[in-house]
Amino acid sequence: AELKDEQLYSQGLERPEGDFCPICTLPIPFRISDHSVFMACCMKTICHGCVIASQKRGMFDCAFCRTPMAGNDADRLAMIQTRVAKKDPTAIHCLGQKYFFGNLGLQKDVRKAVELYTEAAELGSVEALFSLGNLYFRGDGVRGDKAKAAELFEKAAMQG
């Protein structure tokens, strides 16, 4: 048990890579969703400061990849699906979230969400491991299995 704790707590960073703005590289303050924007075009979370700075310069496209902003849910979904086709684990997890909650005009489909979370986890998505762990913990769309949930949570923690 001691060796396992040492492995779990002796590696990694204080904050995950996704908590930093890819433009200014500063940590995004907590509650991240209150201080940043998630861009469906490039799957990046950009701080409000960088978004505002780019808008002051007359750029109203994505501050990171310069893609024009999606005007509606269908455009956002198309952007996500484009990234999914390229096997982007963040995009696959994001699409899983959209199916799980029934967003962007998609019918709520927990089975499809589980498939997408599993694929994203296999491609290295820590968020997908955590989402799968939550599903197994609550028994939401899968047979409840607290041991499997603990294993997934531990795997996510070990990966950062």
mmCIF file of C-alpha atoms in Angstrom:
data_model
loop_
_atom_site.group_PDB
_atom_site.id
_atom_site.type_symbol
_atom_site.label_atom_id
_atom_site.label_comp_id
_atom_site.label_asym_id
_atom_site.label_seq_id
_atom_site.Cartn_x
_atom_site.Cartn_y
_atom_site.Cartn_z
ATOM 1 C CA ALA A 1 0.000 0.000 0.000
ATOM 2 C CA GLU A 2 2.842 2.387 0.832
ATOM 3 C CA LEU A 3 4.525 1.773 -2.525
ATOM 4 C CA LYS A 4 1.238 2.421 -4.323
ATOM 5 C CA ASP A 5 0.769 5.715 -2.446
ATOM 6 C CA GLU A 6 4.322 6.737 -3.299
ATOM 7 C CA GLN A 7 3.697 6.013 -6.990
ATOM 8 C CA LEU A 8 0.438 7.922 -6.909
ATOM 9 C CA TYR A 9 1.641 11.028 -5.107
ATOM 10 C CA SER A 10 5.280 11.332 -6.152
ATOM 11 C CA GLN A 11 4.745 12.126 -9.809
ATOM 12 C CA GLY A 12 2.820 14.606 -11.864
ATOM 13 C CA LEU A 13 2.244 18.292 -11.664
ATOM 14 C CA GLU A 14 0.353 20.459 -9.235
ATOM 15 C CA ARG A 15 -2.094 21.322 -12.017
ATOM 16 C CA PRO A 16 -2.867 19.437 -15.231
ATOM 17 C CA GLU A 17 -1.632 20.751 -18.556
ATOM 18 C CA GLY A 18 -5.178 21.712 -19.582
ATOM 19 C CA ASP A 19 -5.343 24.236 -16.718
ATOM 20 C CA PHE A 20 -2.913 26.536 -18.536
ATOM 21 C CA CYS A 21 -3.787 28.847 -21.416
ATOM 22 C CA PRO A 22 -1.983 27.632 -24.571
ATOM 23 C CA ILE A 23 -1.391 31.235 -25.686
ATOM 24 C CA CYS A 24 -0.090 33.093 -22.622
ATOM 25 C CA THR A 25 0.852 29.875 -20.724
ATOM 26 C CA LEU A 26 -0.505 31.302 -17.471
ATOM 27 C CA PRO A 27 -2.619 29.113 -15.199
ATOM 28 C CA ILE A 28 -6.329 29.708 -15.684
ATOM 29 C CA PRO A 29 -7.898 30.678 -12.323
ATOM 30 C CA PHE A 30 -10.305 28.254 -10.696
ATOM 31 C CA ARG A 31 -13.383 27.788 -11.612
ATOM 32 C CA ILE A 32 -11.845 27.336 -15.022
ATOM 33 C CA SER A 33 -15.183 27.483 -16.859
ATOM 34 C CA ASP A 34 -15.759 30.987 -15.399
ATOM 35 C CA HIS A 35 -12.389 32.290 -16.641
ATOM 36 C CA SER A 36 -11.947 30.660 -20.031
ATOM 37 C CA VAL A 37 -13.561 29.542 -23.271
ATOM 38 C CA PHE A 38 -13.353 26.030 -24.738
ATOM 39 C CA MET A 39 -12.856 26.183 -28.503
ATOM 40 C CA ALA A 40 -14.467 23.346 -30.498
ATOM 41 C CA CYS A 41 -12.240 24.043 -33.520
ATOM 42 C CA CYS A 42 -8.913 23.172 -31.857
ATOM 43 C CA MET A 43 -10.059 21.611 -28.560
ATOM 44 C CA LYS A 44 -8.158 24.240 -26.550
ATOM 45 C CA THR A 45 -9.243 26.089 -23.426
ATOM 46 C CA ILE A 46 -8.225 29.729 -23.808
ATOM 47 C CA CYS A 47 -8.254 32.270 -20.963
ATOM 48 C CA HIS A 48 -10.565 35.254 -21.232
ATOM 49 C CA GLY A 49 -7.562 37.608 -21.199
ATOM 50 C CA CYS A 50 -6.186 36.152 -24.438
ATOM 51 C CA VAL A 51 -9.624 36.147 -26.064
ATOM 52 C CA ILE A 52 -10.161 39.802 -25.158
ATOM 53 C CA ALA A 53 -6.647 40.744 -26.285
ATOM 54 C CA SER A 54 -7.207 39.128 -29.694
ATOM 55 C CA GLN A 55 -10.587 40.861 -30.045
ATOM 56 C CA LYS A 56 -8.985 44.227 -29.226
ATOM 57 C CA ARG A 57 -6.654 43.586 -32.167
ATOM 58 C CA GLY A 58 -9.661 43.033 -34.424
ATOM 59 C CA MET A 59 -9.467 39.220 -34.490
ATOM 60 C CA PHE A 60 -12.845 37.643 -33.877
ATOM 61 C CA ASP A 61 -11.814 34.121 -34.901
ATOM 62 C CA CYS A 62 -10.344 31.509 -32.562
ATOM 63 C CA ALA A 63 -7.453 33.140 -30.713
ATOM 64 C CA PHE A 64 -5.419 29.926 -30.946
ATOM 65 C CA CYS A 65 -5.966 28.422 -34.411
ATOM 66 C CA ARG A 66 -7.627 31.379 -36.221
ATOM 67 C CA THR A 67 -10.603 29.271 -37.348
ATOM 68 C CA PRO A 68 -13.815 31.303 -37.776
ATOM 69 C CA MET A 69 -16.160 30.903 -34.811
ATOM 70 C CA ALA A 70 -19.009 28.418 -35.152
ATOM 71 C CA GLY A 71 -22.301 30.219 -35.563
ATOM 72 C CA ASN A 72 -24.596 27.450 -34.345
ATOM 73 C CA ASP A 73 -24.734 23.989 -32.766
ATOM 74 C CA ALA A 74 -24.512 22.188 -36.130
ATOM 75 C CA ASP A 75 -21.257 24.016 -36.946
ATOM 76 C CA ARG A 76 -19.812 23.255 -33.492
ATOM 77 C CA LEU A 77 -20.752 19.590 -33.859
ATOM 78 C CA ALA A 78 -19.140 19.469 -37.327
ATOM 79 C CA MET A 79 -15.922 20.940 -35.870
ATOM 80 C CA ILE A 80 -15.863 18.343 -33.105
ATOM 81 C CA GLN A 81 -16.559 15.492 -35.546
ATOM 82 C CA THR A 82 -13.715 16.693 -37.773
ATOM 83 C CA ARG A 83 -11.328 16.380 -34.829
ATOM 84 C CA VAL A 84 -12.838 12.999 -33.874
ATOM 85 C CA ALA A 85 -12.118 11.708 -37.385
ATOM 86 C CA LYS A 86 -8.449 12.599 -36.740
ATOM 87 C CA LYS A 87 -8.504 10.486 -33.542
ATOM 88 C CA ASP A 88 -8.061 13.455 -31.187
ATOM 89 C CA PRO A 89 -8.721 12.031 -27.673
ATOM 90 C CA THR A 90 -9.954 15.398 -26.374
ATOM 91 C CA ALA A 91 -12.458 15.648 -29.225
ATOM 92 C CA ILE A 92 -13.620 12.063 -28.730
ATOM 93 C CA HIS A 93 -14.193 12.729 -25.018
ATOM 94 C CA CYS A 94 -15.948 16.007 -25.888
ATOM 95 C CA LEU A 95 -18.285 14.206 -28.315
ATOM 96 C CA GLY A 96 -18.932 11.620 -25.595
ATOM 97 C CA GLN A 97 -19.957 14.450 -23.274
ATOM 98 C CA LYS A 98 -22.326 15.812 -25.929
ATOM 99 C CA TYR A 99 -23.964 12.375 -26.289
ATOM 100 C CA PHE A 100 -24.090 11.859 -22.516
ATOM 101 C CA PHE A 101 -25.876 15.157 -21.874
ATOM 102 C CA GLY A 102 -27.747 15.350 -25.187
ATOM 103 C CA ASN A 103 -26.140 18.645 -26.261
ATOM 104 C CA LEU A 104 -25.638 20.242 -29.692
ATOM 105 C CA GLY A 105 -28.854 18.723 -31.000
ATOM 106 C CA LEU A 106 -27.741 15.138 -30.313
ATOM 107 C CA GLN A 107 -30.131 12.636 -28.777
ATOM 108 C CA LYS A 108 -28.989 11.608 -25.278
ATOM 109 C CA ASP A 109 -27.233 8.248 -25.727
ATOM 110 C CA VAL A 110 -25.288 6.967 -22.713
ATOM 111 C CA ARG A 111 -24.130 3.796 -24.523
ATOM 112 C CA LYS A 112 -22.560 5.871 -27.293
ATOM 113 C CA ALA A 113 -20.972 8.105 -24.636
ATOM 114 C CA VAL A 114 -19.435 5.050 -22.934
ATOM 115 C CA GLU A 115 -18.023 3.851 -26.274
ATOM 116 C CA LEU A 116 -16.522 7.273 -26.967
ATOM 117 C CA TYR A 117 -15.119 7.633 -23.432
ATOM 118 C CA THR A 118 -13.519 4.194 -23.748
ATOM 119 C CA GLU A 119 -11.952 5.078 -27.103
ATOM 120 C CA ALA A 120 -10.654 8.407 -25.755
ATOM 121 C CA ALA A 121 -9.252 6.678 -22.649
ATOM 122 C CA GLU A 122 -7.419 4.160 -24.847
ATOM 123 C CA LEU A 123 -5.920 7.108 -26.743
ATOM 124 C CA GLY A 124 -4.687 8.655 -23.474
ATOM 125 C CA SER A 125 -7.423 11.013 -22.284
ATOM 126 C CA VAL A 126 -7.306 11.425 -18.502
ATOM 127 C CA GLU A 127 -10.686 13.196 -18.580
ATOM 128 C CA ALA A 128 -12.233 10.185 -20.333
ATOM 129 C CA LEU A 129 -10.849 7.850 -17.648
ATOM 130 C CA PHE A 130 -12.411 10.072 -15.001
ATOM 131 C CA SER A 131 -15.745 10.227 -16.864
ATOM 132 C CA LEU A 132 -15.787 6.429 -17.217
ATOM 133 C CA GLY A 133 -14.974 6.110 -13.521
ATOM 134 C CA ASN A 134 -17.958 8.307 -12.693
ATOM 135 C CA LEU A 135 -20.263 6.187 -14.867
ATOM 136 C CA TYR A 136 -19.130 2.952 -13.208
ATOM 137 C CA PHE A 137 -19.330 4.530 -9.745
ATOM 138 C CA ARG A 138 -22.920 5.700 -10.287
ATOM 139 C CA GLY A 139 -23.991 2.783 -12.492
ATOM 140 C CA ASP A 140 -25.084 5.285 -15.135
ATOM 141 C CA GLY A 141 -25.377 3.499 -18.504
ATOM 142 C CA VAL A 142 -23.176 0.647 -17.297
ATOM 143 C CA ARG A 143 -23.513 -1.931 -14.553
ATOM 144 C CA GLY A 144 -22.390 -0.245 -11.332
ATOM 145 C CA ASP A 145 -18.953 -1.462 -10.294
ATOM 146 C CA LYS A 146 -17.211 0.485 -7.535
ATOM 147 C CA ALA A 147 -13.997 -1.569 -7.895
ATOM 148 C CA LYS A 148 -13.807 -0.796 -11.627
ATOM 149 C CA ALA A 149 -14.547 2.868 -10.839
ATOM 150 C CA ALA A 150 -11.715 2.961 -8.287
ATOM 151 C CA GLU A 151 -9.353 1.372 -10.831
ATOM 152 C CA LEU A 152 -10.287 3.994 -13.443
ATOM 153 C CA PHE A 153 -9.950 6.862 -10.950
ATOM 154 C CA GLU A 154 -6.527 5.564 -9.899
ATOM 155 C CA LYS A 155 -5.422 5.217 -13.521
ATOM 156 C CA ALA A 156 -6.563 8.801 -14.203
ATOM 157 C CA ALA A 157 -4.722 10.059 -11.124
ATOM 158 C CA MET A 158 -1.523 8.247 -12.138
ATOM 159 C CA GLN A 159 -1.655 9.854 -15.588
ATOM 160 C CA GLY A 160 -2.005 13.310 -14.150
#
